[in-house]
Coordinates of C-alpha atoms and ligand atoms in Angstrom, one line a residue:
X29 CA -4.3 -19.4 -9.8
X30 CA -6.4 -18.8 -12.9
X31 CA -7.3 -15.3 -11.7
X32 CA -3.7 -14.5 -11.1
X33 CA -2.8 -15.5 -14.7
X34 CA -5.7 -13.6 -16.2
X35 CA -4.6 -10.6 -14.1
X36 CA -1.1 -10.7 -15.6
X37 CA -2.6 -11.0 -19.1
X38 CA -5.2 -8.2 -18.9
X39 CA -4.5 -5.8 -16.0
X40 CA -1.9 -3.0 -16.5
X41 CA 1.2 -4.0 -14.6
X42 CA 1.1 -1.1 -12.1
X43 CA 0.8 -3.2 -9.0
X44 CA 3.2 -5.7 -7.3
X45 CA 0.6 -8.0 -5.9
X46 CA 1.0 -10.8 -3.4
X47 CA 0.2 -14.2 -4.8
X48 CA -3.1 -14.3 -3.0
X49 CA -6.6 -14.0 -4.4
X50 CA -9.1 -12.8 -1.7
X51 CA -12.7 -13.8 -2.1
X52 CA -14.6 -12.9 1.0
X53 CA -14.4 -11.7 4.6
X54 CA -16.1 -10.5 7.7
X55 CA -14.8 -7.9 10.1
X56 CA -11.1 -8.2 10.4
X57 CA -11.0 -11.7 8.9
X58 CA -10.5 -12.3 5.1
X59 CA -10.5 -15.5 3.2
X60 CA -8.6 -16.5 0.0
X61 CA -9.6 -18.7 -2.9
X62 CA -8.2 -21.8 -1.1
X63 CA -10.2 -21.1 2.0
X64 CA -7.2 -19.9 4.0
X65 CA -8.2 -17.3 6.6
X66 CA -6.2 -14.2 7.5
X67 CA -6.4 -11.5 10.1
X68 CA -6.4 -8.2 8.2
X69 CA -4.0 -5.6 9.7
X70 CA -4.1 -3.5 6.5
X71 CA -7.8 -2.7 5.9
X72 CA -7.2 -2.3 2.1
X73 CA -4.7 0.5 3.0
X74 CA -6.7 2.3 5.7
X75 CA -10.0 2.0 3.8
X76 CA -12.3 -0.6 5.5
X77 CA -12.7 1.4 8.7
X78 CA -15.0 -1.1 10.3
X79 CA -13.7 -4.2 8.5
X80 CA -15.2 -6.3 5.7
X81 CA -18.9 -6.5 5.1
X82 CA -19.6 -4.4 8.2
X83 CA -23.3 -4.8 9.0
X84 CA -24.3 -1.1 9.4
X85 CA -22.2 0.1 6.4
X86 CA -23.6 -2.7 4.2
X87 CA -27.1 -1.9 5.2
X88 CA -26.7 1.8 4.6
X89 CA -25.1 1.2 1.2
X90 CA -27.6 -1.4 0.1
X91 CA -30.6 0.7 1.1
X92 CA -29.3 3.6 -0.9
X93 CA -28.2 1.4 -3.8
X94 CA -31.7 0.0 -4.2
X95 CA -33.3 3.4 -3.9
X96 CA -31.3 5.9 -6.0
X97 CA -27.7 5.0 -7.0
X98 CA -26.8 8.2 -9.0
X99 CA -28.3 11.5 -10.1
X100 CA -25.4 13.7 -11.4
X101 CA -24.7 16.9 -9.6
X102 CA -27.5 18.7 -11.4
X103 CA -29.9 17.7 -8.6
X104 CA -29.9 17.8 -4.8
X105 CA -29.6 14.5 -2.9
X106 CA -29.7 13.9 0.8
X107 CA -26.7 11.6 1.6
X108 CA -24.0 14.0 0.4
X109 CA -25.6 16.9 2.2
X110 CA -25.8 14.9 5.5
X111 CA -22.2 13.8 5.2
X112 CA -21.0 17.3 4.5
X113 CA -22.9 18.6 7.5
X114 CA -21.4 15.9 9.7
X115 CA -17.9 16.6 8.5
X116 CA -18.3 20.4 9.1
X117 CA -19.9 19.9 12.5
X118 CA -17.0 17.6 13.6
X119 CA -14.3 20.0 12.3
X120 CA -15.6 23.5 12.2
X121 CA -14.9 23.6 8.5
X122 CA -17.5 25.5 6.4
X123 CA -17.9 23.8 3.0
X124 CA -17.1 20.4 1.4
X125 CA -16.4 19.4 -2.2
X126 CA -16.8 15.6 -2.8
X127 CA -14.6 13.7 -5.4
X128 CA -13.8 10.1 -5.6
X129 CA -10.3 9.6 -4.3
X130 CA -7.5 11.1 -2.2
X131 CA -5.7 12.5 -5.3
X132 CA -8.9 14.3 -6.3
X133 CA -9.4 15.7 -2.8
X134 CA -5.8 17.1 -3.0
X135 CA -6.4 18.4 -6.6
X136 CA -9.4 20.4 -5.2
X137 CA -7.3 21.7 -2.2
X138 CA -4.6 22.9 -4.6
X139 CA -7.2 24.7 -6.8
X140 CA -8.7 26.4 -3.8
X141 CA -5.3 27.6 -2.6
X142 CA -4.3 28.9 -6.1
X143 CA -7.6 30.7 -6.7
X144 CA -7.6 32.2 -3.2
X145 CA -4.1 33.5 -3.7
X146 CA -4.8 34.7 -7.3
X147 CA -7.8 36.7 -6.2
X148 CA -6.1 38.2 -3.1
X149 CA -2.5 38.7 -4.2
X150 CA -2.3 37.9 -7.9
X151 CA -1.9 34.7 -9.9
X152 CA 1.9 34.7 -9.7
X153 CA 1.5 33.6 -6.1
X154 CA 0.8 30.1 -7.1
X155 CA 3.5 27.9 -5.4
X156 CA 2.3 25.0 -3.2
X157 CA 4.9 24.0 -0.6
X158 CA 4.8 20.4 0.4
X159 CA 7.3 18.2 2.3
X160 CA 10.1 15.9 1.1
X161 CA 9.1 12.3 1.5
X162 CA 5.4 13.1 1.3
X163 CA 2.8 11.3 -0.8
X164 CA -0.2 13.1 -2.2
X165 CA -1.4 11.0 -5.1
X166 CA -0.8 9.8 -8.7
X167 CA -2.3 12.5 -11.0
X168 CA 0.3 14.6 -12.6
X169 CA -0.5 17.5 -10.2
X170 CA -0.5 15.4 -7.0
X171 CA 2.7 13.7 -8.2
X172 CA 4.2 17.1 -8.5
X173 CA 3.1 17.7 -4.9
X174 CA 4.6 14.4 -3.8
X175 CA 8.1 15.0 -2.5
X176 CA 9.7 11.9 -3.7
X177 CA 11.8 12.1 -6.9
X178 CA 11.5 8.5 -7.9
X179 CA 7.8 8.9 -8.6
X180 CA 8.5 11.8 -11.0
X181 CA 11.3 10.6 -13.1
X182 CA 9.6 9.3 -16.3
X183 CA 6.5 11.5 -16.2
X184 CA 7.9 14.9 -16.9
X185 CA 6.8 17.6 -17.3
X186 CA 4.7 17.6 -14.1
X187 CA 2.5 20.5 -13.1
X188 CA 4.7 23.4 -12.3
X189 CA 4.5 25.5 -9.1
X190 CA 5.5 23.0 -6.3
X191 CA 8.4 23.1 -3.9
X192 CA 9.4 20.7 -1.2
X193 CA 10.6 21.5 2.3
X194 CA 12.5 19.3 4.8
X195 CA 10.0 17.7 7.2
X196 CA 10.2 18.8 10.8
X197 CA 12.5 21.7 9.9
X198 CA 10.7 25.0 10.4
X199 CA 13.6 27.0 9.2
X200 CA 13.5 25.3 5.8
X201 CA 9.7 26.0 5.5
X202 CA 10.4 29.7 6.4
X203 CA 13.2 29.9 3.8
X204 CA 10.9 28.6 1.1
X205 CA 8.1 31.0 2.2
X206 CA 10.6 33.9 2.1
X207 CA 11.9 33.1 -1.3
X208 CA 8.9 31.8 -3.3
X209 CA 5.5 33.3 -4.2
X210 CA 3.4 30.8 -2.2
X211 CA -0.3 30.1 -2.4
X212 CA -0.4 27.3 0.2
X213 CA 1.3 24.6 2.2
X214 CA 0.1 21.0 1.9
X215 CA 1.3 18.4 4.4
X216 CA 0.6 15.1 6.1
X217 CA 0.8 15.1 9.9
X218 CA 2.1 11.6 9.6
X219 CA 3.7 10.6 6.3
X220 CA 2.0 7.3 5.5
X221 CA 3.6 6.1 2.3
X222 CA 6.8 7.8 3.4
X223 CA 7.2 5.3 6.2
X224 CA 4.8 6.4 9.0
X225 CA 7.0 9.4 9.9
X226 CA 5.3 11.6 12.5
X227 CA 5.6 15.4 12.2
X228 CA 6.3 17.0 15.6
X229 CA 3.4 19.0 17.1
X230 CA 5.7 22.0 17.7
X231 CA 6.7 21.9 14.0
X232 CA 3.1 21.8 12.9
X233 CA 2.1 24.7 15.1
X234 CA 5.1 26.6 13.7
X235 CA 4.1 25.9 10.1
X236 CA 0.5 27.1 11.0
X237 CA 1.9 30.3 12.4
X238 CA 4.1 31.0 9.3
X239 CA 1.1 30.3 7.0
X240 CA -1.2 32.6 9.0
X241 CA 1.4 35.4 9.1
X242 CA 1.8 35.3 5.3
X243 CA -1.9 34.6 4.5
X244 CA -0.9 31.3 2.8
X245 CA -3.4 28.5 3.1
X246 CA -2.5 25.7 5.4
X247 CA -3.8 22.4 3.9
X248 CA -3.6 19.1 5.7
X249 CA -3.7 15.9 3.8
X250 CA -5.8 13.5 6.0
X251 CA -6.3 10.9 3.2
X252 CA -4.6 8.2 5.2
X253 CA -4.6 9.6 8.7
X254 CA -8.2 10.8 8.8
X255 CA -11.6 9.7 10.0
X256 CA -10.4 8.2 13.3
X257 CA -7.3 6.4 12.2
X258 CA -4.9 8.0 14.6
X259 CA -7.1 8.2 17.6
X260 CA -8.5 11.6 17.0
X261 CA -11.0 12.5 14.3
X262 CA -8.3 14.0 12.2
X263 CA -4.5 13.8 12.9
X264 CA -4.1 17.6 12.9
X265 CA -6.3 17.8 16.0
X266 CA -3.5 16.2 18.1
X267 CA -1.5 19.4 17.5
X268 CA -4.5 21.7 18.0
X269 CA -4.2 23.1 14.5
X270 CA -6.9 25.1 12.6
X271 CA -6.2 24.4 9.0
X272 CA -7.7 26.3 6.1
X273 CA -8.3 23.2 4.0
X274 CA -8.4 19.4 4.8
X275 CA -8.4 16.7 2.2
X276 CA -9.5 13.2 3.1
X277 CA -10.6 9.9 1.4
X278 CA -9.8 6.2 2.1
X279 CA -11.4 5.3 5.5
X280 CA -14.2 8.0 5.0
X281 CA -15.9 5.7 2.5
X282 CA -15.4 2.4 4.3
X283 CA -14.8 0.6 1.0
X284 CA -16.4 2.7 -1.7
X285 CA -14.6 5.4 -3.6
X286 CA -15.0 8.9 -2.1
X287 CA -12.8 11.9 -1.5
X288 CA -13.6 15.1 0.3
X289 CA -12.0 18.5 0.4
X290 CA -13.1 20.4 3.5
X291 CA -12.7 24.2 3.2
X292 CA -12.5 26.5 6.2
X293 CA -13.9 30.0 6.8
X294 CA -11.1 31.9 5.1
X295 CA -11.5 30.2 1.7
X296 CA -15.2 29.0 2.0
X297 CA -16.4 31.2 -0.9
X298 CA -13.4 30.6 -3.2
X299 CA -15.0 27.9 -5.4
X300 CA -17.9 29.2 -7.4
X301 CA -20.1 27.7 -10.2
X302 CA -18.0 26.0 -12.8
X303 CA -14.7 26.2 -10.9
X304 CA -14.6 22.5 -10.1
X305 CA -16.8 19.4 -10.5
X306 CA -17.0 15.6 -10.7
X307 CA -19.5 13.3 -12.3
X308 CA -19.4 10.8 -9.5
X309 CA -18.5 13.3 -6.7
X310 CA -21.0 13.1 -3.9
X311 CA -22.5 9.9 -5.2
X312 CA -25.4 8.9 -2.9
X313 CA -24.3 5.3 -2.4
X314 CA -20.7 6.2 -1.4
X315 CA -22.0 9.1 0.8
X316 CA -24.6 6.9 2.5
X317 CA -21.8 4.5 3.4
X318 CA -19.6 7.3 4.6
X319 CA -22.5 8.7 6.8
X320 CA -22.7 5.3 8.5
X321 CA -18.9 5.3 9.1
X322 CA -18.6 8.9 10.4
X323 CA -21.6 8.5 12.7
X324 CA -19.7 5.7 14.5
X325 CA -16.4 7.5 14.8
X326 CA -17.4 8.5 18.3
X327 CA -15.3 9.6 21.3
X328 CA -15.6 6.1 22.7
X329 CA -14.3 4.6 19.4
X330 CA -11.4 7.1 19.3
X331 CA -10.5 6.1 22.9
X332 CA -10.5 2.4 21.8
X333 CA -8.3 3.3 18.8
X334 CA -5.8 5.0 21.1
X335 CA -5.8 2.1 23.6
X336 CA -5.3 -0.5 20.8
X337 CA -2.6 1.6 19.3
X338 CA -0.9 1.8 22.7
X339 CA -1.2 -2.0 23.0
X340 CA 0.5 -2.5 19.6
X341 CA 3.3 -0.1 20.5
X342 CA 3.9 -1.6 24.0
X343 CA 4.0 -5.1 22.5
X344 CA 6.4 -4.2 19.8
X345 CA 8.7 -1.6 21.1
X346 CA 11.0 -3.9 23.0
X347 CA 10.3 -7.0 21.0
X348 CA 13.4 -8.8 19.5
X349 CA 14.2 -7.6 16.0
X350 CA 12.5 -4.3 16.3
X351 CA 14.5 -1.1 15.9
X352 CA 11.7 1.5 16.1
X353 CA 7.9 1.8 16.3
X354 CA 6.3 5.0 15.0
X355 CA 2.8 6.3 14.3
X356 CA -0.3 7.2 16.3
X357 CA -3.4 5.2 17.2
X358 CA -4.0 2.5 14.7
X359 CA -1.5 3.8 12.2
X360 CA 1.8 2.0 13.0
X361 CA 5.2 1.8 11.4
X362 CA 7.7 -0.8 12.5
X363 CA 11.4 -0.6 11.5
X364 CA 12.9 -4.1 11.7
X365 CA 16.4 -4.4 13.1
X366 CA 17.9 -6.6 10.3
X367 CA 15.1 -8.3 8.4
X368 CA 13.5 -6.5 5.4
X369 CA 10.0 -5.3 5.9
X370 CA 8.8 -7.3 3.0
X371 CA 10.3 -10.5 4.4
X372 CA 8.4 -9.9 7.7
X373 CA 5.2 -9.2 5.8
X374 CA 5.7 -12.5 3.8
X375 CA 6.2 -14.5 7.0
X376 CA 3.1 -13.0 8.5
X377 CA 1.1 -13.8 5.4
X378 CA 2.2 -17.4 5.5
X379 CA 1.1 -17.5 9.2
X380 CA -2.3 -16.0 8.4
X381 CA -1.8 -12.2 9.1
X382 CA -2.0 -9.5 6.4
X383 CA 0.3 -6.5 7.0
X384 CA 1.6 -3.7 4.7
X385 CA 5.0 -2.1 4.1
X386 CA 5.8 1.6 3.8
X387 CA 9.4 2.2 2.6
X388 CA 11.7 0.2 5.0
X389 CA 8.9 -0.3 7.5
X390 CA 6.2 -2.8 8.2
X391 CA 2.9 -0.8 8.4
X392 CA -0.2 -1.7 10.3
X393 CA -3.6 0.0 9.6
X394 CA -6.1 -2.4 11.2
X395 CA -9.9 -1.8 11.2
X396 CA -10.8 0.8 13.9
X397 CA -12.9 -1.8 15.6
X398 CA -10.6 -4.8 15.3
X399 CA -11.6 -7.2 18.2
X400 CA -9.0 -7.2 21.0
X401 CA -8.4 -11.0 20.9
X402 CA -7.8 -10.9 17.1
X403 CA -5.4 -8.1 17.5
X404 CA -3.5 -9.9 20.3
X405 CA -3.2 -13.1 18.4
X406 CA -2.1 -11.3 15.2
X407 CA 0.5 -9.4 17.2
X408 CA 1.9 -12.8 18.5
X409 CA 2.4 -13.8 14.8
X410 CA 4.0 -10.4 14.0
X411 CA 6.4 -10.6 17.0
X412 CA 7.5 -14.1 15.9
X413 CA 8.0 -12.9 12.3
X414 CA 10.1 -9.9 13.4
X415 CA 12.4 -11.8 15.8
Ligands
LIG528 N1 -2.6 11.4 0.1 C1 -2.1 10.4 1.0 C2 -1.6 10.9 2.3 C3 -2.2 9.1 0.7 O1 -1.7 8.2 1.6 C4 -2.8 8.7 -0.6 C5 -2.8 7.3 -0.9 O2 -2.1 6.4 -0.4 C6 -3.2 9.7 -1.4 C7 -3.1 11.0 -1.0 C8 -3.8 9.3 -2.7 O3 -5.1 8.8 -2.5 P1 -5.8 8.0 -3.7 O4 -5.0 6.7 -4.0 O5 -7.2 7.7 -3.2 O6 -5.9 8.9 -4.9

C-alpha cells in the first residue's frame, strides 16, 4: 500500500494503474506484494516474450551486463551487430537502426521515408499516410501519426504532414495517395491499442501495390505484432508483403528497452552519418537479451504460438457473454456481449489472472511459451468472468 501512496505522490499521473504492486515472477506467473499469485496474460503489454526471469534471457543479459554495459555509438560492439544480422536474415531487410522504444523506431521510419522522398522527388513530398484508429507512439511526431483524435487534443501543434485513411478501405488509401504529396504509408497489420482490429490480407496487398506504383515507402509498424507474437515472425508475413521499412520494439527486448527500424533494399542507403542517432540505441545489454529472444523464435515456437492462439479462439468464440474474438496467434481481442472489458479484467484479476484492455475489448498477449496447462486454467477463469 505504501508504494501505491508514494507513487501517487511522486510519479506523474499519466497511468491509470491497477491497485496491485508486483514484486516478482517466474515464466507466466507473477506475485504481488501480498504474496498473491497471478497467471500473466499480458506480458507487460507484449514485452516479456518468454515470461518473467526467463533463464536464457537472464543469463545473456547478466553476462553482458557484467562484461560491458555501454560504450556509446562511437565504437563497435558485438551484440547489436549480431542482432541486426539476425533480423536481416529473418526478414530480407538490409539495414537496422536501433533506438529504445516503439515510438523511436517509428520516428526513424518516418525520417527514412521523408529523406527518401526528398532526395528522389523533392521535399514537398513529405506526407505520411497512416490509418484511422492506429497507434504509433507518444512523441509529438508519432502522436501525429496516430489516427485517434483524442490523443491529439491538448498537444497542438503536432508535427505536420500526416493524413489518416480508413482502415480496410483501399479506395480511401488511393484517394489520399492521389491528392496528397506522399512520402510513405505507415500501418499496423493488426491495430493493437485500437482494439485488436485485423487488416485484411487483400487490403494489405492492395496498399503494397499502390505504394509500389507511386514509389511511396510502405512501412509496417510491428511494435506490438512483431517477433513471433502473431504466429509468424512478423505479422506482415501472413499477407506475403515485402515492406520497405519495418519498425519493432516491445517483445524484441524481452523486458529491456529496445526499438529497431529495419530498412529494406530500396531505402537502405538513405540514412547517412549524422542523419539520426541515439545515445542508448544498440545498447549491448538490451541487444544481448534480444539476441537470446530472437534466436528462440523458431518455426517450432511459431507453430506453438499458432496452436495456442487457436485454442484461445476456439475456447472463447462460442462462450457465453462473448460477442466477437479477433486477432492472430497470441494477440487476442475479445468483445464482451454486455459487460465492460474493464469489469471482465477486474474479475479476472480478483481470480488471479492478469489481462489487458484495448478500447472496448479484453486483450490477451501471453508469453509466447506460456505452458499449456497454465493457459487452459487461465482461460477457465476468463470464460467465467465473461459469462
Ligand atoms: N506502435 C505500436 C503499434 C504500439 O502498440 C506502441 C505501443 O503500444 C507503439 C508504437 C509505441 O511504443 P513505445 O511505447 O515503446 O514507444
